[in-house]
Amino acid sequence: DGDTFKYYADGQWKRSTSGNSMTVINPTSRSTYYKLSVCTKEEMDHMFDAAREAQRAWARVPLWRRAEALHKAAALLKQNKDVIAECLVKEVAKPAKDSVTEVVRSADFIDYTAEEGIRILSEGKCLVPDSFPGNERNKLCLSSRIPLGVVLAIPPFNYPVNLSVSKIAPALIAGNAVVVKPPMQGSVAALHMIQCFHLAGFPKGLISAITIKVADLGDALTTHPAINCISFTGGDSGIAIAKRAGMVPLQMELGGKDACIVLDDADLDLAAANIIKGGFSFSGQRCTAVKIVLAMDTIANKLVEKVNVKVARLSVGPPEVDSDITPVVSESSADFIEGLVMDARQKGAKLWQEYRREGNLIWPILIDNVRPDMRITWEEPFGPIIPVIRIRTIEEGVQHCNSSRYGLQGCVFTNNIHRALIVSDAMETGTVQINSAPARGPDHFPFQGLRDSGIGSQGITNSIHMMTKVKSTVINLP
Ligand code: G3P
């Protein structure tokens, strides 16, 4: 069928022999927008064979040439930003301007990774032995970093382009091959991004993009014996992948329940602005979104009032016209969010805005007087709803934050730097932001979560380290 997008393997766009296709639904119109190939197990196996072969040769390509190819891909991505952004608008309903920003950010990510790779990978170490008891100065240990082999990259729907390149670029600069499994919603944007790598002239087989039905081939993909590393961003399915992975290094980012603690001496205008930005950007569909506000009860009324004024100003509508709040990715996601709102309402929470939903579009809501027995206190909505819990002490806020099964980021608002640092020290999360909403970027900052939020650390430098291994050669002197 001529309308179905092909998959990418052997440096070519291919039609699957399965003859089957699956659909990408536009979250705004809720009708089929694109069709994707359903790849077979044989096509997948072939991809991994080709990746392994291509990787061996790629590891020997000079580092400066690998960097040059990445810079080319970045330039092509920037040139094609509008076409790719258009796919994001239609597939995941990301607001038009933010979609362009995602593509440009991705190109910048690739450029920076190429440069950082040059810096990190050009350095090695030389150790002498006689610092360890019983040794003479009779040998030298030379060590440097080598690639892992084949990296499986699984990005999520909320950044189909950016969270693909944040896995692909570090893998490639380090001399690895990559097999990418794009998210169903966002596949077409990701395939367009892959075309930029294709045009940049990477060797055939080094990069592949597979589109599969996860229910049928997901397990076979993530447990494939040819895989040497998995870099995954997404939901709880990551836990199952980690349990089955075996002796393979993992980089996992599985979501969060980022808390925003607002102390009684905070700049409340600043806190309110960050709660809006942190909670409602991309309609709350970010791992790092503010997912619970813990406000000291002495300032909570004032804070809620300020946030409510700003909620009223948010535009709600389609992504094409840059609405602040756009439809969430799927009907099942909207149903899940609705379930959390209804549960809180039924258990006595106060909804400051009327609950309103049309299709996948949910109007933003601040849910106040939230208590621990409500699902919204602990679950990750991935939608435009923010719960507020009033706290009496700082310790209560920290303890709440640390009781979550997630531990991605958190933030604290206060004008007292000492209190901020004490809270930061006590919060068991991968990052704490002082006086700003949680965020992953700038993309070279370390990005990691504790507990169910993940394994390993991301950010450009950490990803290059993670996708390489130390190799030593010991010269024994006569
Ligand atoms: O997985 C990370 C993503 O959901 C958050 O990224 O850049 O919006 O903070 P960012």
Short mmCIF file of C-alpha atoms and ligand atoms in Angstrom, two decimals:
data_model
loop_
_atom_site.label_atom_id
_atom_site.label_comp_id
_atom_site.label_asym_id
_atom_site.label_seq_id
_atom_site.Cartn_x
_atom_site.Cartn_y
_atom_site.Cartn_z
CA ASP A 1 0.00 0.00 0.00
CA GLY A 2 1.62 3.24 -1.18
CA ASP A 3 0.45 5.22 1.88
CA THR A 4 2.36 3.10 4.38
CA PHE A 5 5.66 4.43 5.69
CA LYS A 6 8.58 2.08 5.09
CA TYR A 7 11.05 0.98 7.74
CA TYR A 8 14.79 1.65 7.51
CA ALA A 9 17.44 -1.07 7.26
CA ASP A 10 20.61 -1.71 5.21
CA GLY A 11 20.76 1.99 4.39
CA GLN A 12 17.45 1.75 2.51
CA TRP A 13 13.76 2.38 3.04
CA LYS A 14 11.99 -0.98 2.82
CA ARG A 15 8.50 -2.32 2.53
CA SER A 16 7.86 -5.11 5.06
CA THR A 17 7.22 -8.56 3.65
CA SER A 18 4.43 -8.92 6.22
CA GLY A 19 2.23 -6.75 4.01
CA ASN A 20 0.60 -5.53 7.25
CA SER A 21 0.28 -2.00 8.47
CA MET A 22 -0.69 -0.26 11.71
CA THR A 23 -2.10 3.20 12.21
CA VAL A 24 -1.01 6.41 13.86
CA ILE A 25 -4.06 8.26 15.16
CA ASN A 26 -4.03 12.06 15.19
CA PRO A 27 -4.89 12.90 18.85
CA THR A 28 -6.79 16.02 17.79
CA SER A 29 -9.03 14.60 15.05
CA ARG A 30 -8.93 11.08 16.55
CA SER A 31 -8.77 9.61 13.06
CA THR A 32 -6.00 7.72 11.27
CA TYR A 33 -3.32 10.07 10.07
CA TYR A 34 -0.40 7.83 9.02
CA LYS A 35 0.19 4.14 8.41
CA LEU A 36 3.33 2.22 9.42
CA SER A 37 4.81 -1.08 8.30
CA VAL A 38 4.58 -4.01 10.69
CA CYS A 39 8.04 -5.59 10.52
CA THR A 40 8.60 -9.33 10.90
CA LYS A 41 10.92 -11.25 13.22
CA GLU A 42 13.15 -12.14 10.23
CA GLU A 43 13.44 -8.47 9.27
CA MET A 44 14.39 -7.67 12.85
CA ASP A 45 17.02 -10.42 12.97
CA HIS A 46 18.48 -9.21 9.72
CA MET A 47 18.70 -5.67 11.12
CA PHE A 48 20.73 -6.84 14.11
CA ASP A 49 23.07 -8.92 11.90
CA ALA A 50 23.67 -5.91 9.66
CA ALA A 51 24.15 -3.65 12.70
CA ARG A 52 26.83 -5.92 14.16
CA GLU A 53 28.74 -6.06 10.91
CA ALA A 54 28.50 -2.33 10.27
CA GLN A 55 29.53 -1.56 13.85
CA ARG A 56 32.83 -3.43 13.57
CA ALA A 57 33.85 -1.25 10.63
CA TRP A 58 32.41 1.95 12.18
CA ALA A 59 34.49 1.51 15.34
CA ARG A 60 37.57 1.84 13.13
CA VAL A 61 36.40 5.00 11.35
CA PRO A 62 38.46 7.91 12.72
CA LEU A 63 36.74 9.82 15.48
CA TRP A 64 36.90 13.12 13.60
CA ARG A 65 35.08 11.50 10.65
CA ARG A 66 32.37 10.13 12.94
CA ALA A 67 31.95 13.65 14.36
CA GLU A 68 31.82 15.11 10.85
CA ALA A 69 28.97 12.76 9.87
CA LEU A 70 27.02 13.73 12.99
CA HIS A 71 27.44 17.44 12.25
CA LYS A 72 26.05 16.76 8.76
CA ALA A 73 23.00 15.00 10.22
CA ALA A 74 22.46 17.92 12.60
CA ALA A 75 22.56 20.44 9.75
CA LEU A 76 20.05 18.37 7.75
CA LEU A 77 17.77 18.14 10.75
CA LYS A 78 17.77 21.93 11.09
CA GLN A 79 17.11 22.35 7.35
CA ASN A 80 14.11 20.03 7.60
CA LYS A 81 12.77 21.27 10.91
CA ASP A 82 9.41 22.40 9.57
CA VAL A 83 8.51 19.10 7.90
CA ILE A 84 9.49 17.11 10.99
CA ALA A 85 7.70 19.52 13.33
CA GLU A 86 4.55 19.14 11.24
CA CYS A 87 4.63 15.37 11.91
CA LEU A 88 4.93 16.03 15.66
CA VAL A 89 1.91 18.32 15.53
CA LYS A 90 -0.17 15.64 13.78
CA GLU A 91 1.09 12.58 15.67
CA VAL A 92 1.39 13.75 19.27
CA ALA A 93 -0.46 17.11 19.19
CA LYS A 94 2.60 19.01 20.37
CA PRO A 95 2.03 22.77 19.92
CA ALA A 96 3.51 23.96 16.60
CA LYS A 97 6.24 26.21 18.04
CA ASP A 98 7.32 23.62 20.62
CA SER A 99 7.52 21.04 17.83
CA VAL A 100 10.01 23.20 15.92
CA THR A 101 11.93 23.77 19.17
CA GLU A 102 12.16 20.01 19.70
CA VAL A 103 13.79 19.53 16.30
CA VAL A 104 16.23 22.42 16.70
CA ARG A 105 17.13 21.25 20.22
CA SER A 106 17.82 17.80 18.74
CA ALA A 107 20.16 19.20 16.09
CA ASP A 108 22.02 21.16 18.79
CA PHE A 109 22.18 17.97 20.84
CA ILE A 110 23.85 16.12 17.97
CA ASP A 111 26.41 18.91 17.37
CA TYR A 112 27.30 19.10 21.05
CA THR A 113 27.59 15.31 21.28
CA ALA A 114 29.99 15.22 18.34
CA GLU A 115 32.18 17.82 20.07
CA GLU A 116 31.96 16.20 23.50
CA GLY A 117 32.77 12.83 21.96
CA ILE A 118 35.92 14.26 20.41
CA ARG A 119 36.96 15.57 23.84
CA ILE A 120 36.09 12.49 25.92
CA LEU A 121 37.12 9.74 23.56
CA SER A 122 40.44 11.25 22.58
CA GLU A 123 41.64 10.90 26.16
CA GLY A 124 43.17 7.73 27.55
CA LYS A 125 45.08 6.87 30.72
CA CYS A 126 48.50 5.49 31.44
CA LEU A 127 49.05 3.86 34.85
CA VAL A 128 52.32 2.79 36.41
CA PRO A 129 52.21 -0.24 38.75
CA ASP A 130 54.50 0.60 41.68
CA SER A 131 51.91 2.48 43.71
CA PHE A 132 50.34 -0.89 44.62
CA PRO A 133 52.24 -2.83 47.30
CA GLY A 134 54.70 -5.43 46.07
CA ASN A 135 55.02 -4.00 42.54
CA GLU A 136 58.08 -2.71 40.75
CA ARG A 137 58.08 -0.18 37.93
CA ASN A 138 58.09 -2.93 35.33
CA LYS A 139 54.87 -2.45 33.34
CA LEU A 140 52.51 0.17 31.94
CA CYS A 141 48.73 0.02 31.72
CA LEU A 142 47.23 1.94 28.79
CA SER A 143 43.47 2.34 28.84
CA SER A 144 40.95 4.04 26.59
CA ARG A 145 37.23 3.77 25.85
CA ILE A 146 35.81 1.35 23.30
CA PRO A 147 32.22 1.00 22.01
CA LEU A 148 29.78 -1.54 23.44
CA GLY A 149 28.48 -2.81 20.08
CA VAL A 150 24.79 -2.58 19.17
CA VAL A 151 22.60 -0.16 21.12
CA LEU A 152 18.82 -0.62 21.16
CA ALA A 153 17.17 2.81 21.46
CA ILE A 154 13.55 3.04 22.60
CA PRO A 155 12.28 6.62 22.86
CA PRO A 156 8.80 7.70 24.11
CA PHE A 157 5.99 9.56 22.36
CA ASN A 158 6.52 12.87 24.18
CA TYR A 159 9.86 13.59 22.48
CA PRO A 160 9.96 11.18 19.53
CA VAL A 161 12.77 13.13 17.84
CA ASN A 162 14.72 14.56 20.76
CA LEU A 163 14.73 11.42 22.88
CA SER A 164 15.74 9.41 19.80
CA VAL A 165 18.77 11.55 19.01
CA SER A 166 19.73 11.66 22.69
CA LYS A 167 20.36 7.93 22.33
CA ILE A 168 21.50 7.76 18.69
CA ALA A 169 24.12 10.52 18.75
CA PRO A 170 26.10 9.33 21.82
CA ALA A 171 25.94 5.76 20.50
CA LEU A 172 27.30 6.70 17.10
CA ILE A 173 30.08 9.05 18.19
CA ALA A 174 31.31 6.30 20.50
CA GLY A 175 31.50 3.81 17.62
CA ASN A 176 28.31 1.82 18.24
CA ALA A 177 25.54 0.79 15.84
CA VAL A 178 21.93 1.66 16.72
CA VAL A 179 18.58 -0.01 16.22
CA VAL A 180 15.77 2.45 16.96
CA LYS A 181 12.23 1.41 17.86
CA PRO A 182 10.26 4.67 17.60
CA PRO A 183 7.12 5.18 19.68
CA MET A 184 3.93 4.36 17.76
CA GLN A 185 2.68 7.97 18.06
CA GLY A 186 5.69 9.89 16.79
CA SER A 187 7.06 7.19 14.48
CA VAL A 188 6.69 9.27 11.36
CA ALA A 189 8.54 12.23 12.89
CA ALA A 190 11.26 9.81 14.01
CA LEU A 191 11.48 8.21 10.55
CA HIS A 192 11.93 11.68 9.01
CA MET A 193 14.71 12.30 11.53
CA ILE A 194 16.32 8.99 10.48
CA GLN A 195 16.20 10.20 6.85
CA CYS A 196 18.51 13.07 7.90
CA PHE A 197 21.02 10.48 9.17
CA HIS A 198 20.54 8.57 5.91
CA LEU A 199 21.29 11.68 3.84
CA ALA A 200 24.31 12.45 6.02
CA GLY A 201 25.89 9.28 4.58
CA PHE A 202 26.30 6.92 7.53
CA PRO A 203 27.38 3.40 6.46
CA LYS A 204 24.57 1.04 5.57
CA GLY A 205 23.29 -1.14 8.39
CA LEU A 206 24.78 1.10 11.09
CA ILE A 207 21.44 2.74 11.85
CA SER A 208 18.09 0.97 11.52
CA ALA A 209 14.56 1.94 12.45
CA ILE A 210 12.08 -0.83 13.10
CA THR A 211 8.32 -0.43 13.39
CA ILE A 212 6.66 -3.37 15.14
CA LYS A 213 3.57 -4.34 17.04
CA VAL A 214 4.94 -4.35 20.58
CA ALA A 215 2.42 -6.97 21.71
CA ASP A 216 3.79 -9.40 19.11
CA LEU A 217 7.50 -8.65 18.84
CA GLY A 218 8.33 -6.39 21.80
CA ASP A 219 9.84 -9.15 23.94
CA ALA A 220 11.82 -10.60 21.03
CA LEU A 221 13.20 -7.13 20.34
CA THR A 222 14.27 -6.22 23.86
CA THR A 223 15.79 -9.62 24.58
CA HIS A 224 17.51 -10.01 21.24
CA PRO A 225 20.90 -11.70 21.76
CA ALA A 226 22.68 -9.20 19.50
CA ILE A 227 21.94 -6.26 21.83
CA ASN A 228 24.85 -4.86 23.86
CA CYS A 229 23.05 -1.93 25.52
CA ILE A 230 19.48 -0.71 25.95
CA SER A 231 18.62 2.96 26.25
CA PHE A 232 14.93 3.31 27.07
CA THR A 233 12.70 6.24 28.01
CA GLY A 234 9.06 5.60 28.76
CA GLY A 235 6.65 4.13 31.27
CA ASP A 236 6.47 1.09 33.48
CA SER A 237 7.11 -1.30 30.58
CA GLY A 238 10.74 -0.32 31.20
CA ILE A 239 10.65 -2.24 34.47
CA ALA A 240 9.69 -5.44 32.62
CA ILE A 241 12.40 -4.78 30.03
CA ALA A 242 15.00 -4.29 32.79
CA LYS A 243 14.00 -7.53 34.51
CA ARG A 244 14.45 -9.54 31.32
CA ALA A 245 17.51 -7.77 29.98
CA GLY A 246 20.28 -10.03 31.31
CA MET A 247 23.94 -8.98 31.12
CA VAL A 248 23.31 -5.79 29.18
CA PRO A 249 24.05 -2.27 30.43
CA LEU A 250 20.85 -0.30 30.83
CA GLN A 251 20.01 3.36 30.65
CA MET A 252 16.38 3.69 31.73
CA GLU A 253 14.19 6.69 32.42
CA LEU A 254 10.72 5.69 33.48
CA GLY A 255 8.87 8.77 34.60
CA GLY A 256 8.44 10.76 37.74
CA LYS A 257 6.14 12.37 40.25
CA ASP A 258 8.16 15.57 40.58
CA ALA A 259 7.21 17.55 43.66
CA CYS A 260 7.27 21.31 43.93
CA ILE A 261 7.80 22.34 47.56
CA VAL A 262 6.87 25.95 48.25
CA LEU A 263 8.15 27.37 51.54
CA ASP A 264 6.60 30.30 53.43
CA ASP A 265 9.33 32.77 52.40
CA ALA A 266 9.13 31.97 48.67
CA ASP A 267 8.59 34.45 45.85
CA LEU A 268 5.02 33.32 45.15
CA ASP A 269 4.81 34.93 41.71
CA LEU A 270 7.91 33.03 40.67
CA ALA A 271 6.56 29.81 42.16
CA ALA A 272 3.17 30.25 40.46
CA ALA A 273 4.76 30.92 37.07
CA ASN A 274 6.91 27.80 37.40
CA ILE A 275 4.00 25.64 38.53
CA ILE A 276 2.15 26.68 35.37
CA LYS A 277 5.14 26.13 33.09
CA GLY A 278 6.28 23.00 34.88
CA GLY A 279 2.83 21.46 35.22
CA PHE A 280 1.12 22.39 31.99
CA SER A 281 3.81 22.51 29.26
CA PHE A 282 2.84 19.95 26.62
CA SER A 283 -0.28 19.44 28.71
CA GLY A 284 1.71 17.81 31.51
CA GLN A 285 3.03 15.02 29.26
CA ARG A 286 6.64 15.30 30.42
CA CYS A 287 8.52 13.00 32.78
CA THR A 288 9.81 16.12 34.51
CA ALA A 289 6.45 17.87 34.79
CA VAL A 290 5.45 19.27 38.19
CA LYS A 291 3.13 16.48 39.31
CA ILE A 292 2.43 17.53 42.86
CA VAL A 293 2.60 20.87 44.69
CA LEU A 294 3.44 20.75 48.41
CA ALA A 295 2.69 24.22 49.76
CA MET A 296 3.19 25.44 53.35
CA ASP A 297 -0.31 26.11 54.66
CA THR A 298 0.59 29.71 55.66
CA ILE A 299 1.04 30.71 51.99
CA ALA A 300 -1.05 28.04 50.21
CA ASN A 301 -4.17 30.20 49.70
CA LYS A 302 -2.17 33.03 48.16
CA LEU A 303 -0.21 30.62 45.96
CA VAL A 304 -3.33 28.82 44.74
CA GLU A 305 -4.97 32.16 43.92
CA LYS A 306 -1.98 33.22 41.82
CA VAL A 307 -1.86 29.88 40.00
CA ASN A 308 -5.60 30.03 39.31
CA VAL A 309 -5.29 33.46 37.69
CA LYS A 310 -2.72 32.00 35.32
CA VAL A 311 -4.72 28.82 34.64
CA ALA A 312 -7.60 31.02 33.46
CA ARG A 313 -5.28 32.59 30.89
CA LEU A 314 -4.15 29.29 29.32
CA SER A 315 -5.48 28.74 25.82
CA VAL A 316 -7.02 25.32 25.19
CA GLY A 317 -7.34 23.92 21.67
CA PRO A 318 -5.53 22.36 18.71
CA PRO A 319 -1.73 22.26 18.44
CA GLU A 320 -1.69 23.90 15.00
CA VAL A 321 -2.52 27.31 16.52
CA ASP A 322 -0.07 26.92 19.40
CA SER A 323 -2.67 26.41 22.11
CA ASP A 324 -1.12 26.09 25.56
CA ILE A 325 -3.17 22.99 26.31
CA THR A 326 -3.63 20.50 23.47
CA PRO A 327 -5.27 17.05 23.25
CA VAL A 328 -3.43 14.33 25.17
CA VAL A 329 -1.86 11.59 23.12
CA SER A 330 -4.63 8.98 23.14
CA GLU A 331 -8.14 8.26 24.24
CA SER A 332 -6.91 5.72 26.80
CA SER A 333 -4.59 8.35 28.27
CA ALA A 334 -7.50 10.83 28.51
CA ASP A 335 -9.63 8.13 30.18
CA PHE A 336 -6.85 7.45 32.70
CA ILE A 337 -6.51 11.17 33.55
CA GLU A 338 -10.27 11.47 33.90
CA GLY A 339 -10.21 8.50 36.30
CA LEU A 340 -7.70 10.29 38.53
CA VAL A 341 -9.78 13.48 38.58
CA MET A 342 -13.00 11.61 39.38
CA ASP A 343 -11.33 9.61 42.15
CA ALA A 344 -10.02 12.80 43.79
CA ARG A 345 -13.35 14.59 43.45
CA GLN A 346 -15.27 11.68 44.86
CA LYS A 347 -12.89 11.49 47.86
CA GLY A 348 -13.42 15.18 48.67
CA ALA A 349 -10.72 17.14 46.82
CA LYS A 350 -11.55 20.64 45.64
CA LEU A 351 -11.45 21.22 41.89
CA TRP A 352 -10.75 24.90 41.28
CA GLN A 353 -11.84 24.64 37.64
CA GLU A 354 -14.80 22.79 36.24
CA TYR A 355 -13.83 19.40 34.80
CA ARG A 356 -14.19 19.60 31.04
CA ARG A 357 -13.21 17.16 28.31
CA GLU A 358 -13.85 17.00 24.55
CA GLY A 359 -12.36 13.91 22.91
CA ASN A 360 -8.71 13.81 24.01
CA LEU A 361 -8.72 17.47 25.03
CA ILE A 362 -8.84 18.03 28.79
CA TRP A 363 -9.06 21.54 30.23
CA PRO A 364 -6.39 22.34 32.86
CA ILE A 365 -7.29 21.81 36.50
CA LEU A 366 -5.79 22.57 39.87
CA ILE A 367 -6.93 19.98 42.40
CA ASP A 368 -6.67 21.26 45.96
CA ASN A 369 -6.89 19.71 49.45
CA VAL A 370 -5.50 16.47 48.09
CA ARG A 371 -4.96 13.69 50.64
CA PRO A 372 -2.83 10.53 50.69
CA ASP A 373 -5.78 8.21 50.03
CA MET A 374 -6.37 9.74 46.60
CA ARG A 375 -4.78 8.13 43.54
CA ILE A 376 -3.59 11.50 42.22
CA THR A 377 -1.29 11.81 45.24
CA TRP A 378 0.90 8.96 44.00
CA GLU A 379 0.13 8.24 40.35
CA GLU A 380 1.62 10.01 37.35
CA PRO A 381 -1.22 11.59 35.33
CA PHE A 382 0.72 12.68 32.21
CA GLY A 383 -2.05 15.22 31.68
CA PRO A 384 -2.99 18.84 32.48
CA ILE A 385 -3.92 18.35 36.13
CA ILE A 386 -1.94 19.50 39.17
CA PRO A 387 -2.71 18.29 42.69
CA VAL A 388 -1.96 20.50 45.71
CA ILE A 389 -1.24 19.21 49.21
CA ARG A 390 -0.97 21.67 52.08
CA ILE A 391 1.88 20.94 54.50
CA ARG A 392 2.60 22.22 57.99
CA THR A 393 6.36 21.64 58.06
CA ILE A 394 9.22 21.37 55.60
CA GLU A 395 9.89 17.85 56.87
CA GLU A 396 6.35 16.84 55.95
CA GLY A 397 6.98 17.99 52.36
CA VAL A 398 10.30 16.19 52.10
CA GLN A 399 8.85 13.04 53.61
CA HIS A 400 6.00 13.06 51.12
CA CYS A 401 8.42 13.46 48.25
CA ASN A 402 10.60 10.60 49.49
CA SER A 403 7.62 8.27 49.94
CA SER A 404 6.93 8.26 46.20
CA ARG A 405 8.02 5.25 44.21
CA TYR A 406 9.48 7.75 41.76
CA GLY A 407 12.54 9.92 42.34
CA LEU A 408 13.28 11.81 39.14
CA GLN A 409 13.48 15.52 39.99
CA GLY A 410 11.93 17.90 42.47
CA CYS A 411 12.01 21.62 43.13
CA VAL A 412 11.92 23.94 46.09
CA PHE A 413 10.92 27.60 46.20
CA THR A 414 12.40 29.75 48.99
CA ASN A 415 14.41 32.94 49.32
CA ASN A 416 16.68 31.34 51.90
CA ILE A 417 19.53 29.50 50.22
CA HIS A 418 20.39 27.59 53.39
CA ARG A 419 16.87 26.17 53.66
CA ALA A 420 16.97 25.39 49.94
CA LEU A 421 20.16 23.41 50.32
CA ILE A 422 18.86 21.54 53.37
CA VAL A 423 15.72 20.55 51.43
CA SER A 424 17.77 19.60 48.37
CA ASP A 425 20.02 17.43 50.50
CA ALA A 426 17.03 15.68 52.06
CA MET A 427 15.05 15.10 48.84
CA GLU A 428 15.75 11.65 47.42
CA THR A 429 15.58 12.50 43.73
CA GLY A 430 18.10 12.52 40.88
CA THR A 431 18.03 16.33 40.66
CA VAL A 432 16.62 19.17 42.76
CA GLN A 433 15.97 22.54 41.16
CA ILE A 434 16.09 25.57 43.44
CA ASN A 435 13.58 28.27 42.44
CA SER A 436 12.74 26.77 39.05
CA ALA A 437 10.54 24.00 37.67
CA PRO A 438 12.12 20.60 37.04
CA ALA A 439 13.64 20.15 33.57
CA ARG A 440 16.07 17.84 31.83
CA GLY A 441 17.97 20.53 29.91
CA PRO A 442 20.44 21.99 29.19
CA ASP A 443 21.11 18.64 27.60
CA HIS A 444 24.66 18.21 28.83
CA PHE A 445 23.53 18.34 32.47
CA PRO A 446 23.32 14.94 34.19
CA PHE A 447 19.78 13.56 34.12
CA GLN A 448 18.84 10.59 36.31
CA GLY A 449 16.20 9.21 38.58
CA LEU A 450 16.16 7.16 41.77
CA ARG A 451 13.88 4.20 42.59
CA ASP A 452 11.35 3.46 39.80
CA SER A 453 12.40 6.58 37.88
CA GLY A 454 15.34 4.87 36.33
CA ILE A 455 18.72 3.24 36.02
CA GLY A 456 21.92 5.06 35.11
CA SER A 457 22.39 8.67 34.18
CA GLN A 458 21.80 10.56 30.95
CA GLY A 459 22.96 13.91 29.65
CA ILE A 460 25.44 14.05 26.78
CA THR A 461 28.64 13.31 28.71
CA ASN A 462 27.12 10.55 30.81
CA SER A 463 25.52 8.89 27.79
CA ILE A 464 28.84 8.71 25.95
CA HIS A 465 30.43 7.16 29.02
CA MET A 466 27.53 4.76 29.43
CA MET A 467 27.73 3.59 25.81
CA THR A 468 31.44 2.80 26.03
CA LYS A 469 33.64 0.48 28.06
CA VAL A 470 37.20 0.82 29.31
CA LYS A 471 39.73 -1.35 27.52
CA SER A 472 43.25 -1.80 28.87
CA THR A 473 46.49 -2.99 27.32
CA VAL A 474 49.30 -3.78 29.75
CA ILE A 475 52.84 -3.54 28.42
CA ASN A 476 55.16 -5.73 30.50
CA LEU A 477 58.68 -4.40 30.36
CA PRO A 478 61.64 -6.77 30.16
O1 G3P B 1 12.08 12.08 29.58
C1 G3P B 1 12.33 13.37 29.84
C2 G3P B 1 11.25 14.30 29.36
O2 G3P B 1 9.96 13.80 29.55
C3 G3P B 1 11.41 15.62 30.04
O3 G3P B 1 12.28 16.40 29.33
O4 G3P B 1 13.21 18.49 28.52
O5 G3P B 1 10.78 18.35 29.08
O6 G3P B 1 12.47 18.31 30.90
P1 G3P B 1 12.17 17.98 29.48
#
